[in-house]
Amino acid sequence: MSGRIQVALVITELEVGGAERCLAQIASGLDSSRFAPIVYSLAARPLGDRASLVQQLEHASVPVRYVDVRAAWQLGTAVKRLRRLLAEQQPRVVQTFLFHANVVGTLAARGLCRRPRVPRGEDACGLVQGERVADPSWFRQAVERRTSVCADKIVCVSRSVAEYCAVRLRVAPNKLVVIPNGIELEAYTGVPPAELSEFGLSAGRRAIVFVGRLHCQKGLDWLLSFAPRLLERLPEHDLLLVGDGPQRPQLEAFVRSLGLAGRVHFAGWSPRVPQILRASDVCVLPSRWEGMPNVLLEAMAVGLPIVSTRAHGVEELLGTVADPQSVAFGDVEGFLCRVWQVAANREFGSELGRQNRERVQRQFSRQAMLRAYEDLYASLVTP
């Protein structure tokens, strides 16, 4: 249809993850009578089951283009390729997601610390950057402090991330927009539980589950440091770690050194996270930093109790039931106590899970998220 707003959505890669899932929800859910999205991935198309988000986009008839760079040192190549692709699309809005896409997308669309228009004749193009985590890296903060100057708006997934942007990245408050992640609750309703034996748990064992990237950010090294005490208190439970990442070899070696190879199970990446969550007693997230962790939204959507560190966005997600489900990072005794309370007392855990699901239903719907992005995009092209 003519007259639709062309929107370019730029992301680092399209393997399944929180930011990637959010982008797919936006691209496939925007009002097709008003918006025409195209997705750009800096990385190549993912393979096998990891291409499920690409398949979702293709099913929704959303075009996907691949810049196809494979290393950070190819920054110049990535910028040139993306600039050429954007010139072909001539978007009215460019939205970037995640650090590498924020940098490359900004350089391709506008040029660092200046405001030329995207190659599109006399038509202006609005640039939106997405900030999804409060990253403590001084290098990344320094880079994004500079690129954020070029953005018209910066979308933050939580109020705490917006505060981080204002203080650490020195972004003007009028540039910041808070749009929380949303979730389609119906997709998590009536999901059958996975068979935990598929992941190495013996018959009758109960699961304490972690889902996420095996990376320093997620704090699994900290969690495993007191896993012997945790599992001693909960003799019927095992710890199930779902996901892959750069820390996996070290974490596996650490588990073996603790003598816990039979109680801590590495499931690897799985496309069946809702089913695994449904089969578990509690979802744990020991992160050092976050923004608004999608896995907690998923756990809440299936009615699961949570024990998390109070990383950015966690208390905003949990609301009035944050205290019995969260502690400060480093509070070993508090984390142990809360996991024991919800895992050993099923009635208490079920009540927290019920309240979590109700909160997601009230506050974090997919439709509310989509309407907020549509309003933002429309505001950038309205004279």
Coordinates of C-alpha atoms in Angstrom, one line a residue:
M1 CA 0.0 0.0 0.0
S2 CA 1.2 3.5 -0.8
G3 CA 1.6 6.1 2.0
R4 CA 2.9 3.6 4.6
I5 CA 5.8 4.6 6.9
Q6 CA 8.9 2.7 5.9
V7 CA 10.6 1.4 9.0
A8 CA 14.1 -0.1 9.1
L9 CA 14.7 -2.3 12.1
V10 CA 18.4 -3.0 12.6
I11 CA 19.8 -5.7 15.0
T12 CA 23.1 -7.4 15.6
E13 CA 21.8 -10.9 14.9
L14 CA 18.6 -12.9 14.7
E15 CA 19.3 -16.0 16.8
V16 CA 16.7 -16.4 19.5
G17 CA 17.2 -13.9 22.4
G18 CA 15.3 -11.3 24.3
A19 CA 16.0 -8.3 22.0
E20 CA 15.7 -10.4 18.9
R21 CA 12.3 -11.7 20.1
C22 CA 11.2 -8.1 20.8
L23 CA 12.2 -7.0 17.3
A24 CA 10.3 -9.9 15.8
Q25 CA 7.2 -9.0 17.8
I26 CA 7.4 -5.4 16.6
A27 CA 8.1 -6.1 13.0
S28 CA 5.3 -8.7 12.7
G29 CA 2.9 -6.8 14.8
L30 CA 2.9 -3.2 13.5
D31 CA -0.3 -2.1 11.8
S32 CA 0.3 -3.1 8.2
S33 CA -2.0 -0.4 6.9
R34 CA 0.3 2.3 8.4
F35 CA 3.8 0.8 8.5
A36 CA 6.1 -1.2 6.2
P37 CA 8.9 -2.7 8.2
I38 CA 12.1 -4.3 6.9
V39 CA 14.5 -6.1 9.2
Y40 CA 18.3 -5.8 8.8
S41 CA 20.6 -8.3 10.6
L42 CA 24.3 -7.5 10.8
A43 CA 25.1 -11.2 11.1
A44 CA 24.3 -13.9 8.6
R45 CA 21.0 -15.9 8.7
P46 CA 21.0 -18.3 11.7
L47 CA 20.9 -22.0 11.0
G48 CA 18.5 -24.8 11.9
D49 CA 16.2 -24.3 14.9
R50 CA 17.9 -21.1 15.8
A51 CA 16.2 -19.5 12.7
S52 CA 12.8 -19.6 14.3
L53 CA 12.5 -15.8 14.6
V54 CA 13.5 -15.5 10.9
Q55 CA 10.7 -17.9 10.1
Q56 CA 8.3 -15.9 12.2
L57 CA 9.2 -12.8 10.2
E58 CA 8.9 -14.5 6.9
H59 CA 5.5 -16.0 7.8
A60 CA 4.4 -12.4 8.6
S61 CA 5.7 -11.3 5.1
V62 CA 8.4 -9.0 6.7
P63 CA 11.4 -8.7 4.4
V64 CA 14.8 -9.6 6.1
R65 CA 18.1 -8.5 4.8
Y66 CA 21.5 -9.6 6.0
V67 CA 24.6 -7.3 6.1
D68 CA 26.5 -10.6 6.7
V69 CA 29.6 -9.4 8.7
R70 CA 31.3 -11.9 10.9
A71 CA 33.8 -9.9 13.1
A72 CA 34.0 -6.6 15.0
W73 CA 36.9 -5.5 12.9
Q74 CA 34.6 -5.4 9.9
L75 CA 32.9 -2.2 11.2
G76 CA 33.7 -0.2 8.1
T77 CA 32.3 -2.9 5.8
A78 CA 29.2 -3.2 7.9
V79 CA 28.5 0.5 7.8
K80 CA 29.0 0.7 4.0
R81 CA 26.8 -2.3 3.3
L82 CA 24.0 -1.1 5.6
R83 CA 24.1 2.4 4.2
R84 CA 23.6 0.9 0.7
L85 CA 20.7 -1.2 1.9
L86 CA 19.1 1.8 3.7
A87 CA 19.4 3.9 0.5
E88 CA 17.5 1.2 -1.4
Q89 CA 14.7 1.1 1.1
Q90 CA 14.6 4.9 1.9
P91 CA 13.1 4.5 5.3
R92 CA 11.4 7.3 7.3
V93 CA 12.4 5.7 10.6
V94 CA 15.5 3.7 11.5
Q95 CA 15.4 1.8 14.8
T96 CA 18.4 0.0 16.1
F97 CA 18.7 -2.7 18.8
L98 CA 21.7 -3.8 20.9
F99 CA 25.2 -2.3 21.1
H100 CA 26.7 -3.3 17.7
A101 CA 23.6 -2.4 15.8
N102 CA 23.3 0.9 17.6
V103 CA 26.8 1.8 16.5
V104 CA 26.6 0.5 12.9
G105 CA 23.1 1.7 12.4
T106 CA 23.8 5.2 13.6
L107 CA 26.9 5.5 11.5
A108 CA 25.1 4.2 8.4
A109 CA 22.0 6.3 8.9
R110 CA 23.5 9.6 10.1
G111 CA 27.2 9.7 10.5
L112 CA 28.9 10.1 13.9
C113 CA 28.2 13.4 15.7
R114 CA 26.5 15.0 12.7
R115 CA 23.0 15.0 11.3
P116 CA 23.0 14.4 7.5
R117 CA 19.8 12.8 6.3
V118 CA 19.6 9.1 5.3
P119 CA 20.2 9.0 1.5
R120 CA 16.6 9.8 0.5
G121 CA 16.4 13.1 -1.3
E122 CA 14.8 15.8 0.7
D123 CA 12.9 13.5 3.1
A124 CA 14.1 13.4 6.7
C125 CA 14.6 10.2 8.6
G126 CA 14.1 9.7 12.3
L127 CA 16.7 7.7 14.2
V128 CA 15.7 5.6 17.2
Q129 CA 18.2 3.8 19.3
G130 CA 17.3 1.0 21.7
E131 CA 18.9 0.7 25.1
R132 CA 18.1 -2.7 26.6
V133 CA 20.6 -3.2 29.4
A134 CA 22.5 -1.0 31.8
D135 CA 25.9 -2.1 30.6
P136 CA 28.7 -1.4 33.1
S137 CA 31.5 -1.5 30.4
W138 CA 33.2 1.9 30.3
F139 CA 34.2 1.3 26.7
R140 CA 30.6 0.7 25.5
Q141 CA 29.4 3.6 27.6
A142 CA 31.9 5.9 25.9
V143 CA 30.9 4.8 22.5
E144 CA 27.2 5.0 23.1
R145 CA 27.6 8.4 24.7
R146 CA 28.9 9.7 21.4
T147 CA 26.4 7.8 19.1
S148 CA 23.4 8.8 21.2
V149 CA 24.0 12.4 20.2
C150 CA 22.8 11.5 16.7
A151 CA 19.6 9.8 17.8
D152 CA 16.2 11.6 17.8
K153 CA 14.8 9.3 20.5
I154 CA 16.3 6.5 22.7
V155 CA 13.9 3.7 23.7
C156 CA 14.6 2.3 27.2
V157 CA 12.9 -0.9 28.3
S158 CA 12.6 0.2 31.9
R159 CA 12.7 3.4 34.0
S160 CA 16.0 2.2 35.6
V161 CA 17.6 1.9 32.2
A162 CA 16.3 5.4 31.4
E163 CA 18.0 6.7 34.5
Y164 CA 21.2 4.9 33.5
C165 CA 21.1 6.6 30.1
A166 CA 20.5 10.0 31.7
V167 CA 23.4 9.6 34.1
R168 CA 26.0 7.4 32.4
L169 CA 25.4 8.2 28.8
R170 CA 24.4 11.9 29.5
V171 CA 21.3 11.7 27.3
A172 CA 18.9 14.6 27.5
P173 CA 15.7 13.6 29.3
N174 CA 13.5 14.8 26.3
K175 CA 15.2 12.1 24.1
L176 CA 14.3 9.2 26.4
V177 CA 11.2 7.1 25.9
V178 CA 10.3 4.2 28.2
I179 CA 8.6 1.3 26.4
P180 CA 8.6 -1.9 28.5
N181 CA 8.9 -5.3 26.8
G182 CA 5.6 -7.0 26.1
I183 CA 4.5 -10.6 25.8
E184 CA 1.6 -12.4 24.2
L185 CA 0.1 -14.2 27.2
E186 CA -2.0 -16.5 25.1
A187 CA 1.1 -18.2 23.7
Y188 CA 2.0 -19.3 27.3
T189 CA -1.5 -20.5 28.3
G190 CA -2.0 -24.2 28.5
V191 CA 1.6 -25.0 27.4
P192 CA 2.4 -28.7 28.3
P193 CA 5.4 -29.3 30.5
A194 CA 8.6 -30.6 29.0
E195 CA 9.9 -34.0 30.1
L196 CA 12.8 -33.1 32.3
S197 CA 14.4 -36.5 31.7
E198 CA 15.3 -35.2 28.3
F199 CA 17.8 -32.8 30.0
G200 CA 19.4 -35.3 32.2
L201 CA 17.2 -35.2 35.3
S202 CA 16.2 -38.6 36.8
A203 CA 12.6 -39.5 37.1
G204 CA 10.9 -37.7 40.0
R205 CA 13.5 -35.0 40.3
R206 CA 12.3 -31.4 40.5
A207 CA 13.9 -28.4 38.7
I208 CA 15.3 -25.1 39.6
V209 CA 15.7 -23.5 36.2
F210 CA 17.9 -20.8 34.7
V211 CA 17.4 -19.6 31.1
G212 CA 19.8 -17.3 29.4
R213 CA 23.1 -16.8 27.8
L214 CA 26.1 -18.3 29.7
H215 CA 27.9 -15.1 30.1
C216 CA 29.5 -13.1 32.9
Q217 CA 26.4 -10.8 32.9
K218 CA 24.1 -13.5 34.1
G219 CA 26.1 -14.3 37.3
L220 CA 26.1 -18.0 37.0
D221 CA 29.6 -18.2 38.4
W222 CA 28.2 -16.5 41.6
L223 CA 25.2 -18.8 41.7
L224 CA 27.3 -22.0 41.4
S225 CA 29.7 -20.8 44.1
F226 CA 26.9 -21.5 46.6
A227 CA 25.1 -24.3 44.7
P228 CA 26.3 -27.0 47.1
R229 CA 24.5 -25.2 49.9
L230 CA 21.4 -24.6 47.8
L231 CA 21.1 -28.2 46.6
E232 CA 21.8 -29.6 50.1
R233 CA 18.8 -27.7 51.4
L234 CA 16.7 -29.0 48.5
P235 CA 17.5 -32.7 48.1
E236 CA 14.7 -33.3 45.7
H237 CA 15.8 -30.6 43.3
D238 CA 18.4 -30.3 40.6
L239 CA 19.6 -27.1 38.9
L240 CA 18.9 -27.0 35.1
L241 CA 20.8 -24.4 33.1
V242 CA 19.2 -23.7 29.7
G243 CA 21.3 -21.8 27.1
D244 CA 24.7 -21.5 25.6
G245 CA 27.5 -18.9 25.7
P246 CA 31.2 -18.2 26.1
Q247 CA 31.3 -19.2 29.8
R248 CA 29.9 -22.7 29.3
P249 CA 33.3 -24.6 29.4
Q250 CA 34.4 -22.8 32.5
L251 CA 31.0 -23.3 34.2
E252 CA 31.0 -27.0 33.3
A253 CA 34.5 -27.4 34.8
F254 CA 33.5 -25.5 37.9
V255 CA 30.5 -27.8 38.4
R256 CA 32.7 -30.9 38.1
S257 CA 35.2 -29.4 40.6
L258 CA 32.3 -29.0 43.0
G259 CA 31.2 -32.6 42.6
L260 CA 27.8 -31.6 41.3
A261 CA 27.8 -33.1 37.8
G262 CA 24.8 -35.2 38.8
R263 CA 22.8 -32.3 40.2
V264 CA 23.6 -29.5 37.8
H265 CA 22.5 -30.1 34.2
F266 CA 23.5 -28.1 31.1
A267 CA 20.7 -28.3 28.6
G268 CA 22.2 -26.1 26.0
W269 CA 20.1 -23.9 23.7
S270 CA 16.4 -25.0 23.4
P271 CA 13.5 -23.7 21.3
R272 CA 11.1 -25.0 24.0
V273 CA 11.6 -22.6 26.8
P274 CA 7.9 -22.2 27.7
Q275 CA 7.6 -26.0 28.1
I276 CA 10.7 -26.1 30.3
L277 CA 9.5 -23.3 32.5
R278 CA 6.2 -25.0 32.9
A279 CA 7.9 -28.2 34.1
S280 CA 10.0 -26.3 36.7
D281 CA 9.4 -25.2 40.3
V282 CA 11.2 -21.9 40.2
C283 CA 13.1 -19.7 37.7
V284 CA 16.3 -18.1 39.0
L285 CA 18.2 -15.2 37.5
P286 CA 21.4 -14.2 39.3
S287 CA 22.4 -11.4 36.9
R288 CA 24.9 -8.7 37.6
W289 CA 23.2 -6.3 35.2
E290 CA 20.0 -6.3 33.1
G291 CA 17.5 -3.9 31.5
M292 CA 14.2 -5.8 31.7
P293 CA 14.9 -9.5 31.4
N294 CA 12.6 -11.3 29.0
V295 CA 13.0 -14.6 30.6
L296 CA 11.3 -13.3 33.7
L297 CA 8.4 -12.1 31.6
E298 CA 8.2 -15.6 30.2
A299 CA 8.4 -17.3 33.6
M300 CA 5.7 -14.9 34.9
A301 CA 3.5 -15.7 31.9
V302 CA 3.5 -19.4 32.7
G303 CA 2.7 -18.6 36.3
L304 CA 6.1 -19.5 37.7
P305 CA 7.7 -18.0 40.9
I306 CA 11.0 -16.2 40.5
V307 CA 14.1 -15.6 42.5
S308 CA 16.3 -12.9 40.9
T309 CA 18.9 -10.4 41.7
R310 CA 17.7 -6.8 41.7
A311 CA 19.3 -5.9 38.4
H312 CA 17.9 -3.0 36.4
G313 CA 14.2 -3.6 35.5
V314 CA 13.6 -6.6 37.8
E315 CA 11.7 -4.7 40.5
E316 CA 9.7 -2.9 37.9
L317 CA 8.6 -6.2 36.4
L318 CA 7.7 -7.9 39.7
G319 CA 6.0 -4.9 41.3
T320 CA 4.4 -5.5 44.7
V321 CA 5.8 -9.0 44.9
A322 CA 9.4 -8.0 44.2
D323 CA 10.6 -8.4 47.8
P324 CA 9.9 -12.2 48.3
Q325 CA 11.4 -12.8 44.8
S326 CA 14.5 -10.6 44.6
V327 CA 17.7 -9.8 46.4
A328 CA 20.7 -7.6 45.9
F329 CA 23.5 -9.2 43.9
G330 CA 26.0 -10.7 46.4
D331 CA 23.4 -11.5 49.0
V332 CA 24.0 -15.2 49.2
E333 CA 21.9 -15.8 52.3
G334 CA 18.9 -13.9 50.9
F335 CA 19.1 -15.8 47.6
L336 CA 19.3 -19.2 49.3
C337 CA 16.4 -18.3 51.6
R338 CA 14.1 -17.2 48.8
V339 CA 14.8 -20.2 46.6
W340 CA 14.2 -22.5 49.5
Q341 CA 10.9 -20.8 50.4
V342 CA 9.4 -21.0 46.9
A343 CA 10.8 -24.4 46.0
A344 CA 10.1 -26.2 49.3
N345 CA 6.7 -24.7 49.8
R346 CA 4.6 -25.4 46.7
E347 CA 1.6 -23.5 48.0
F348 CA 3.6 -20.3 48.6
G349 CA 5.3 -20.7 45.2
S350 CA 2.0 -21.2 43.4
E351 CA 0.6 -18.1 44.9
L352 CA 3.6 -16.0 43.8
G353 CA 3.3 -17.6 40.3
R354 CA -0.4 -16.6 40.2
Q355 CA 0.4 -13.0 41.1
N356 CA 3.2 -12.9 38.6
R357 CA 0.9 -14.0 35.8
E358 CA -1.8 -11.5 36.7
R359 CA 0.8 -8.7 36.7
V360 CA 2.0 -9.6 33.2
Q361 CA -1.6 -9.7 32.0
R362 CA -2.3 -6.2 33.5
Q363 CA 1.0 -4.4 32.7
F364 CA 3.1 -6.1 30.0
S365 CA 0.9 -7.0 27.0
R366 CA 2.3 -7.2 23.5
Q367 CA -0.5 -4.9 22.2
A368 CA 0.5 -2.1 24.6
M369 CA 4.1 -2.4 23.5
L370 CA 3.1 -2.3 19.8
R371 CA 0.9 0.7 20.2
A372 CA 3.7 2.6 22.0
Y373 CA 6.2 1.9 19.2
E374 CA 3.6 2.9 16.5
D375 CA 2.9 6.2 18.3
L376 CA 6.7 6.8 18.5
Y377 CA 7.4 6.1 14.9
A378 CA 4.4 8.2 13.7
S379 CA 5.6 11.1 15.9
L380 CA 9.0 11.2 14.1
V381 CA 7.5 11.7 10.6
T382 CA 4.7 14.0 11.5
P383 CA 5.5 17.6 10.5

